[in-house]
CSV table of C-alpha atoms and ligand atoms in Angstrom, one decimal:
chain,number,residue,atom,x,y,z
A,322,MET,CA,105.1,85.6,136.7
A,323,GLN,CA,106.8,82.1,138.4
A,324,ILE,CA,105.7,79.1,136.7
A,325,SER,CA,106.9,75.5,137.8
A,326,MET,CA,106.2,72.5,136.0
A,327,THR,CA,107.2,68.5,136.7
A,328,ALA,CA,104.8,67.3,133.8
A,329,GLN,CA,105.2,64.3,131.5
A,330,LYS,CA,103.6,63.6,128.0
A,331,SER,CA,104.4,60.9,125.9
A,332,PHE,CA,103.3,60.4,122.1
A,333,GLY,CA,104.4,57.0,121.2
A,334,ALA,CA,108.4,56.9,121.2
A,335,PHE,CA,108.3,60.5,122.2
A,336,THR,CA,108.2,62.0,125.5
A,337,LEU,CA,108.6,65.4,126.7
A,338,SER,CA,109.6,65.9,130.4
A,339,ALA,CA,108.9,69.4,131.4
A,340,GLU,CA,110.4,69.9,134.7
A,341,PHE,CA,111.5,73.9,135.5
A,342,THR,CA,110.7,76.9,137.0
A,343,ALA,CA,110.9,79.9,135.4
A,344,SER,CA,110.3,83.6,136.6
A,345,GLY,CA,110.4,87.1,134.6
A,346,ASP,CA,107.9,88.8,132.5
A,347,ARG,CA,109.8,87.9,129.2
A,348,VAL,CA,110.5,83.6,129.0
A,349,GLY,CA,111.5,82.3,125.9
A,350,ILE,CA,111.0,78.6,125.0
A,351,PHE,CA,113.4,77.7,122.1
A,352,GLY,CA,114.8,74.3,121.0
A,353,VAL,CA,114.5,72.7,116.8
A,354,SER,CA,111.4,71.5,115.4
A,355,GLY,CA,110.0,68.6,117.1
A,356,SER,CA,111.4,69.1,120.3
A,357,GLY,CA,108.1,69.6,122.5
A,358,LYS,CA,107.9,73.4,122.5
A,359,SER,CA,104.2,73.3,121.1
A,360,THR,CA,103.0,70.1,123.6
A,361,LEU,CA,104.7,72.4,126.3
A,362,VAL,CA,102.4,75.0,125.9
A,363,SER,CA,99.6,73.2,125.3
A,364,MET,CA,99.6,71.8,128.5
A,365,LEU,CA,100.5,74.8,130.3
A,366,ALA,CA,97.0,76.3,128.1
A,367,GLY,CA,94.6,73.2,129.5
A,368,LEU,CA,94.5,71.9,125.5
A,369,VAL,CA,96.7,68.8,126.4
A,370,GLU,CA,96.6,66.7,129.4
A,371,PRO,CA,99.8,65.6,130.9
A,372,ASP,CA,99.8,61.9,131.8
A,373,SER,CA,101.4,63.1,135.6
A,374,GLY,CA,102.8,66.1,137.1
A,375,GLU,CA,101.9,69.4,138.3
A,376,ILE,CA,101.5,72.6,136.7
A,377,ILE,CA,101.6,76.1,139.2
A,378,LEU,CA,101.3,79.4,137.7
A,379,ASP,CA,101.6,82.3,140.2
A,380,GLY,CA,101.0,80.1,143.3
A,381,GLU,CA,97.7,78.6,141.7
A,382,CYS,CA,97.6,75.0,140.8
A,383,LEU,CA,96.7,73.9,137.1
A,384,PHE,CA,96.8,70.6,137.0
A,385,SER,CA,98.0,67.7,139.6
A,386,SER,CA,97.7,64.5,138.5
A,387,THR,CA,98.2,63.5,142.0
A,388,SER,CA,95.4,66.0,143.5
A,389,LYS,CA,93.5,65.3,140.4
A,390,ILE,CA,93.3,69.2,139.7
A,391,ASN,CA,93.1,69.9,135.9
A,392,LEU,CA,91.4,73.7,135.3
A,393,ARG,CA,89.7,74.2,132.1
A,394,PRO,CA,91.4,76.1,129.9
A,395,GLU,CA,89.2,79.5,130.3
A,396,GLN,CA,89.5,78.8,134.0
A,397,ARG,CA,93.3,79.4,133.6
A,398,ARG,CA,92.8,82.7,131.7
A,399,ILE,CA,95.9,82.3,129.8
A,400,GLY,CA,95.9,83.6,126.0
A,401,MET,CA,97.5,82.0,123.2
A,402,VAL,CA,98.7,83.9,119.8
A,403,PHE,CA,99.7,81.0,117.3
A,404,GLN,CA,101.5,81.4,113.9
A,405,GLN,CA,98.4,81.3,112.1
A,406,HIS,CA,96.3,84.1,113.5
A,407,CYS,CA,93.1,82.4,113.4
A,408,LEU,CA,91.1,85.1,113.1
A,409,PHE,CA,87.3,85.0,112.4
A,410,PRO,CA,87.1,85.4,108.6
A,411,HIS,CA,83.3,86.9,108.4
A,412,LEU,CA,84.0,89.7,110.9
A,413,SER,CA,85.6,92.9,110.8
A,414,VAL,CA,88.8,93.8,112.5
A,415,SER,CA,86.4,95.3,115.2
A,416,ASN,CA,84.3,92.7,116.2
A,417,ASN,CA,87.4,90.0,116.3
A,418,LEU,CA,89.0,92.4,118.6
A,419,LEU,CA,85.3,92.6,120.7
A,420,TYR,CA,85.7,88.6,120.5
A,421,GLY,CA,88.6,88.8,122.8
A,422,PHE,CA,87.0,91.2,125.4
A,423,ASN,CA,83.5,89.4,125.4
A,424,ARG,CA,85.2,86.4,126.7
A,425,CYS,CA,86.8,88.2,129.6
A,426,PRO,CA,85.0,87.2,133.0
A,427,PRO,CA,83.3,90.9,133.7
A,428,GLN,CA,85.6,91.1,137.0
A,429,PHE,CA,88.4,91.3,134.9
A,430,ARG,CA,87.4,93.5,132.1
A,431,ASN,CA,89.8,96.0,132.4
A,432,ILE,CA,91.7,96.5,129.1
A,433,ASP,CA,91.0,100.0,127.6
A,434,PHE,CA,89.7,99.7,123.9
A,435,ASN,CA,91.0,102.6,122.6
A,436,MET,CA,94.2,102.4,124.2
A,437,LEU,CA,95.0,98.8,122.9
A,438,VAL,CA,94.0,100.0,118.8
A,439,ASP,CA,96.1,103.2,119.6
A,440,VAL,CA,99.0,100.8,120.6
A,441,LEU,CA,98.8,98.6,117.7
A,442,GLN,CA,98.3,101.2,115.5
A,443,LEU,CA,94.7,99.6,114.3
A,444,LYS,CA,92.4,102.6,114.3
A,445,GLY,CA,92.5,102.9,110.5
A,446,LEU,CA,91.5,99.5,110.1
A,447,LEU,CA,88.8,98.2,112.3
A,448,ASP,CA,85.8,98.2,110.1
A,449,ARG,CA,87.7,96.6,107.5
A,450,GLY,CA,87.0,92.8,107.3
A,451,VAL,CA,89.7,90.8,108.4
A,452,THR,CA,90.6,88.5,104.8
A,453,ARG,CA,91.7,92.4,103.6
A,454,LEU,CA,94.6,93.1,105.8
A,455,SER,CA,98.0,92.2,105.2
A,456,GLY,CA,100.0,89.2,107.0
A,457,GLY,CA,101.5,91.5,109.7
A,458,GLU,CA,98.0,93.2,110.2
A,459,LYS,CA,96.2,89.9,110.7
A,460,GLN,CA,98.7,89.0,113.4
A,461,ARG,CA,98.5,92.5,115.3
A,462,VAL,CA,94.7,91.9,115.4
A,463,ALA,CA,95.3,88.0,117.0
A,464,LEU,CA,97.7,89.8,119.0
A,465,GLY,CA,94.7,92.4,120.2
A,466,ARG,CA,92.3,90.1,120.4
A,467,ALA,CA,94.1,87.8,123.1
A,468,ILE,CA,95.2,91.1,125.0
A,469,LEU,CA,91.4,92.3,125.3
A,470,ALA,CA,90.6,88.9,127.2
A,471,ASN,CA,93.1,90.1,129.9
A,472,PRO,CA,95.3,87.1,130.3
A,473,ARG,CA,97.1,86.7,133.2
A,474,LEU,CA,100.1,85.0,130.9
A,475,LEU,CA,100.0,85.2,127.0
A,476,LEU,CA,101.7,82.5,125.0
A,477,MET,CA,103.1,82.9,121.7
A,478,ASP,CA,103.8,80.4,119.6
A,479,GLU,CA,106.2,80.7,117.0
A,480,PRO,CA,103.9,84.1,116.2
A,481,LEU,CA,106.3,85.3,113.5
A,482,SER,CA,107.5,82.4,111.3
A,483,ALA,CA,104.8,82.7,109.2
A,484,LEU,CA,105.3,86.4,108.6
A,485,ASP,CA,108.4,88.0,106.1
A,486,ASP,CA,111.7,89.2,107.7
A,487,GLY,CA,110.4,93.0,106.9
A,488,LEU,CA,106.7,92.3,108.6
A,489,ARG,CA,108.6,90.0,111.6
A,490,PHE,CA,110.7,93.3,112.6
A,491,GLN,CA,107.5,95.1,112.2
A,492,ILE,CA,105.6,92.9,114.8
A,493,ILE,CA,108.4,92.9,117.4
A,494,PRO,CA,108.2,96.2,118.6
A,495,TYR,CA,104.3,95.8,119.1
A,496,LEU,CA,104.8,92.1,121.0
A,497,LYS,CA,106.9,93.9,123.3
A,498,SER,CA,105.0,96.9,123.7
A,499,VAL,CA,101.4,95.8,124.2
A,500,SER,CA,102.8,93.2,127.3
A,501,GLU,CA,104.7,95.7,128.7
A,502,ARG,CA,101.9,98.5,128.6
A,503,PHE,CA,99.0,96.5,130.1
A,504,GLY,CA,101.1,94.2,132.4
A,505,ILE,CA,101.2,91.0,130.8
A,506,PRO,CA,103.8,88.3,130.9
A,507,TYR,CA,104.7,86.3,128.1
A,508,LEU,CA,106.0,82.7,127.2
A,509,PHE,CA,107.2,83.4,123.7
A,510,ILE,CA,108.0,79.9,121.5
A,511,SER,CA,110.5,80.0,118.6
A,512,HIS,CA,113.4,78.2,117.3
A,513,SER,CA,114.8,81.7,116.0
A,514,LEU,CA,118.0,82.7,118.0
A,515,VAL,CA,117.5,86.6,116.9
A,516,GLU,CA,113.7,86.3,118.0
A,517,MET,CA,115.1,84.7,121.6
A,518,ARG,CA,117.6,87.7,122.0
A,519,LEU,CA,115.0,90.5,120.9
A,520,MET,CA,111.8,89.3,122.8
A,521,THR,CA,113.0,87.1,126.0
A,522,ASP,CA,115.2,87.4,129.2
A,523,THR,CA,115.2,84.2,130.0
A,524,ALA,CA,115.3,81.3,127.2
A,525,LEU,CA,114.8,77.5,128.4
A,526,VAL,CA,116.4,75.6,126.2
A,527,PHE,CA,114.5,72.1,125.2
A,528,GLU,CA,116.2,69.1,123.2
A,529,LYS,CA,114.0,65.6,122.4
A,530,GLY,CA,111.9,66.9,125.3
A,531,ARG,CA,113.9,67.9,127.8
A,532,LEU,CA,115.4,70.8,129.1
A,533,VAL,CA,119.1,71.0,128.2
A,534,GLU,CA,119.9,74.8,129.4
A,535,GLN,CA,118.6,77.7,131.2
A,536,THR,CA,120.2,80.7,129.9
A,537,THR,CA,119.3,84.3,128.6
A,538,GLY,CA,118.6,84.9,124.8
A,539,GLU,CA,122.2,86.5,124.1
A,540,GLN,CA,123.9,83.9,125.7
A,541,LEU,CA,122.2,81.3,123.8
A,542,ALA,CA,122.7,82.8,120.8
A,543,ARG,CA,126.7,83.1,121.5
A,544,ASN,CA,126.9,79.5,122.7
A,545,ARG,CA,125.6,78.0,119.7
A,546,ILE,CA,127.9,79.9,117.0
A,547,GLY,CA,130.1,77.2,116.2
A,548,LYS,CA,126.8,75.2,115.3
A,549,SER,CA,125.0,77.4,113.5
A,550,GLN,CA,125.7,77.9,109.9
A,551,VAL,CA,124.7,81.7,109.8
A,552,GLY,CA,126.8,82.2,112.6
A,553,TYR,CA,125.9,84.3,115.2
A,554,ILE,CA,123.6,87.5,113.6
A,555,ASN,CA,124.9,90.8,115.0
A,556,LEU,CA,121.7,93.4,115.6
A,557,LEU,CA,123.0,97.1,114.6
A,558,LYS,CA,121.2,100.0,115.5
A,559,LEU,CA,121.6,102.6,112.5
A,560,GLY,CA,120.9,105.7,111.9
A,561,ARG,CA,119.4,107.6,108.8
A,562,PRO,CA,121.4,107.1,106.1
A,563,SER,CA,123.3,109.9,103.8
A,564,PRO,CA,124.5,108.8,100.1
A,565,ALA,CA,128.1,108.3,99.9
A,566,SER,CA,129.3,107.6,96.3
A,567,SER,CA,127.6,104.8,95.1
A,568,LEU,CA,127.0,103.7,98.7
A,569,TYR,CA,125.2,104.8,102.0
A,570,SER,CA,126.4,106.1,104.8
A,571,TYR,CA,124.9,105.0,108.2
A,572,PRO,CA,125.8,106.6,112.1
A,573,TRP,CA,126.3,103.6,114.1
A,574,GLY,CA,126.9,104.9,117.4
A,575,ASN,CA,130.1,107.0,117.3
A,576,SER,CA,131.1,105.9,114.0
A,577,ARG,CA,129.6,105.4,110.5
A,578,LEU,CA,129.3,102.4,108.2
A,579,LEU,CA,129.2,102.4,104.4
A,580,LEU,CA,126.2,99.5,103.2
A,581,SER,CA,125.0,99.0,99.9
A,582,ALA,CA,121.2,98.8,100.9
A,583,VAL,CA,119.6,101.6,101.8
A,584,SER,CA,116.1,102.4,104.1
A,585,ASP,CA,113.9,105.3,104.1
A,586,ASN,CA,113.5,105.0,108.2
A,587,GLU,CA,114.7,106.8,110.9
A,588,GLU,CA,116.4,104.1,112.4
A,589,VAL,CA,116.9,100.7,111.2
A,590,LEU,CA,118.1,97.1,112.5
A,591,ALA,CA,120.6,95.7,110.3
A,592,GLU,CA,122.0,92.2,110.5
A,593,LEU,CA,125.7,91.4,110.4
A,594,SER,CA,126.9,87.4,110.6
A,595,SER,CA,129.9,86.9,112.8
A,596,LYS,CA,131.5,84.6,109.5
A,597,ASP,CA,131.6,88.4,107.2
A,598,ILE,CA,133.7,89.8,109.4
A,599,ILE,CA,137.3,89.6,108.5
A,600,LEU,CA,140.2,90.5,111.1
A,601,PHE,CA,143.5,91.9,110.8
A,602,LYS,CA,146.5,92.2,112.9
A,603,ASN,CA,147.8,95.4,111.7
A,604,HIS,CA,146.1,98.0,109.5
A,605,PRO,CA,145.9,96.5,105.7
A,606,VAL,CA,147.3,98.5,103.2
A,607,ALA,CA,144.4,98.3,100.8
A,608,ILE,CA,141.3,96.5,100.6
A,609,SER,CA,138.0,96.2,98.9
A,610,ALA,CA,135.9,96.0,101.4
A,611,ARG,CA,134.4,99.8,102.4
A,612,ASN,CA,133.9,99.0,106.5
A,613,LEU,CA,137.5,98.8,108.2
A,614,LEU,CA,137.2,99.5,111.9
A,615,LYS,CA,139.6,99.6,114.9
A,616,CYS,CA,138.6,97.2,117.6
A,617,THR,CA,139.7,96.3,120.7
A,618,VAL,CA,139.4,92.9,121.8
A,619,ARG,CA,136.8,92.4,124.7
A,620,SER,CA,137.1,88.9,125.3
A,621,ILE,CA,137.3,85.3,123.4
A,622,PHE,CA,134.8,82.6,124.2
A,623,ASP,CA,134.7,79.0,122.9
A,624,SER,CA,131.5,78.2,120.8
A,625,ARG,CA,131.0,74.7,120.0
A,626,GLY,CA,134.4,74.5,117.9
A,627,THR,CA,134.7,78.0,117.0
A,628,ASN,CA,136.1,80.9,118.9
A,629,GLY,CA,133.8,83.8,119.1
A,630,ILE,CA,135.4,87.0,119.5
A,631,GLU,CA,133.4,90.0,121.5
A,632,LEU,CA,135.1,93.5,119.8
A,633,ASP,CA,134.6,96.9,121.3
A,634,CYS,CA,134.6,99.2,118.1
A,635,SER,CA,134.2,102.6,119.4
A,636,GLY,CA,131.8,102.0,122.0
A,637,ASN,CA,129.6,99.8,119.8
A,638,THR,CA,130.1,95.6,120.0
A,639,LEU,CA,130.8,93.1,117.2
A,640,ILE,CA,131.0,89.6,117.7
A,641,SER,CA,133.5,87.9,115.2
A,642,GLU,CA,134.5,84.2,114.9
A,643,VAL,CA,138.1,82.7,114.0
A,644,ALA,CA,139.5,79.5,114.1
A,645,ASP,CA,142.3,78.3,116.2
A,646,ASP,CA,145.3,79.1,114.3
A,647,ALA,CA,143.6,82.9,113.3
A,648,ILE,CA,143.9,83.1,117.3
A,649,ASN,CA,147.7,82.5,117.5
A,650,GLU,CA,148.3,84.1,114.1
A,651,LEU,CA,146.7,87.5,114.6
A,652,GLU,CA,147.8,87.1,118.4
A,653,ILE,CA,144.1,87.8,119.6
A,654,ALA,CA,144.0,88.3,123.0
A,655,LYS,CA,142.0,90.3,125.5
A,656,GLY,CA,142.9,93.9,125.2
A,657,ASN,CA,144.7,93.9,122.2
A,658,THR,CA,144.1,96.0,118.4
A,659,VAL,CA,142.5,94.1,115.8
A,660,TYR,CA,140.7,95.7,112.5
A,661,ALA,CA,137.8,94.3,111.7
A,662,ALA,CA,136.9,94.4,107.3
A,663,VAL,CA,133.0,94.4,106.5
A,664,LYS,CA,132.1,94.4,102.8
A,665,ALA,CA,129.4,97.1,102.0
A,666,SER,CA,127.2,94.3,101.0
A,667,ALA,CA,127.4,92.1,103.9
A,668,PHE,CA,124.7,93.7,105.9
A,669,ARG,CA,121.3,93.1,105.6
A,670,LEU,CA,118.6,95.3,105.9
A,671,PRO,CA,115.4,93.0,106.4
A,672,GLY,CA,112.3,93.7,104.7
A,673,PHE,CA,114.4,96.2,102.3
A,674,ARG,CA,116.0,95.6,98.6
A,675,PRO,CA,119.4,96.3,98.0
A,676,SER,CA,118.0,98.9,95.5
A,677,GLY,CA,116.2,100.5,98.7
A,678,LYS,CA,113.1,99.5,97.7
A,679,PHE,CA,110.7,98.8,100.9
A,680,ILE,CA,109.1,95.5,100.7
A,681,SER,CA,105.2,95.7,101.1
B,1280,ATP,N1,98.6,64.9,119.3
B,1280,ATP,C1,99.7,64.2,118.9
B,1280,ATP,N2,99.7,62.9,118.4
B,1280,ATP,C2,100.8,62.3,118.3
B,1280,ATP,N3,102.3,63.0,118.3
B,1280,ATP,C3,102.2,64.4,118.4
B,1280,ATP,C4,101.4,65.4,119.0
B,1280,ATP,N4,101.4,66.4,119.1
B,1280,ATP,C5,103.1,66.4,118.9
B,1280,ATP,N5,103.4,64.8,119.0
B,1280,ATP,C6,104.5,64.7,118.5
B,1280,ATP,O1,105.1,64.9,119.7
B,1280,ATP,C7,106.6,65.4,119.5
B,1280,ATP,C8,106.8,66.8,119.6
B,1280,ATP,O2,106.2,67.9,119.1
B,1280,ATP,P1,105.9,69.6,119.8
B,1280,ATP,O3,104.6,70.0,118.3
B,1280,ATP,O4,105.5,69.7,120.7
B,1280,ATP,O5,107.4,69.8,118.9
B,1280,ATP,P2,107.9,71.3,118.7
B,1280,ATP,O6,108.7,71.6,119.4
B,1280,ATP,O7,106.4,72.7,119.2
B,1280,ATP,O8,107.8,71.4,117.1
B,1280,ATP,P3,107.5,72.3,115.7
B,1280,ATP,O9,108.8,73.6,116.4
B,1280,ATP,O10,107.5,71.8,114.5
B,1280,ATP,O11,106.3,73.2,116.2
B,1280,ATP,C9,106.4,65.3,117.9
B,1280,ATP,O12,107.4,64.1,117.7
B,1280,ATP,C10,105.2,65.1,117.4
B,1280,ATP,O13,105.3,64.4,116.1
């Protein structure tokens, strides 16, 4: 997919100037509230008319103020999934899905209904009314309805922000696999750095209606450590835990970690903030933190007022952050050894309570 936009739109004192070219199948739009993300996608979908400019999608002109072109939303074949899933409350899951299929022009109806139901794991829910679904199930139905219309581009405007942490991490694999499986590229809008990293390859960053950066989700998160209250969120893929005294021991690549939280899953994504990793120059004699990892410094990078430290922990990667003084005192330099201490309680397992009960 390739999008070229040179479109402007003003609402009173606010002006969105969307000037960019982006290609790839997983493009992100990142920005704080009010930066113009929704206006941008509404212009793409044909729901808001730009004051001036041009919008080209895969070589086709969707809008041009000079050539007086403005394709209607249904002519653009762009699907949308919003934070609010906007399902038809009086229809069953099956009929909500078929609404998407029926909206698709006959010559483009080549998404297999049963395959989609399988991928989204909706089989057991087809006859149920949508008012009797959980938030995550509703979002899967909304996604299925949008996909069945076989759009050439799917716009997802903060589709996860109404969901709690547990559901959010359950939905992300569906969003990705549906797009891959059916070959539908997407534009993913969010103000979450974690979602940008998990969902996109390229991220366009908007501030006050202007594009200020075009980067990767990973780079975006690393560049903002010093600006973020929660720091950089390390995402650690952990295997099935086994009890270890009052804690739980999880496989993490070639090593193991002790956590106070437990999950029942085969694999789980744990969050660990860069702020919760304490570095030592030498092996400490005795500490209360239950994880002490011998690491090699891979790189040091400046991140808006703090120093990001990329660590190699037996082949796994961790990002920590330290102040300037600490760099000198610990003699942190590329290739040096440091010891990283992490408390067992510092890890977050989204959707799981410390007691180990899954939040449904
Ligand atoms: N129809 C409208 N009429 C007047 N002002 C509008 C309209 N739509 C958006 N705006 C204004 O344009 C600016 C950008 O809004 P927009 O919804 O695009 O931002 P956003 O980045 O998507 O924000 P959020 O993350 O909160 O959804 C805001 O100041 C908003 O108040």
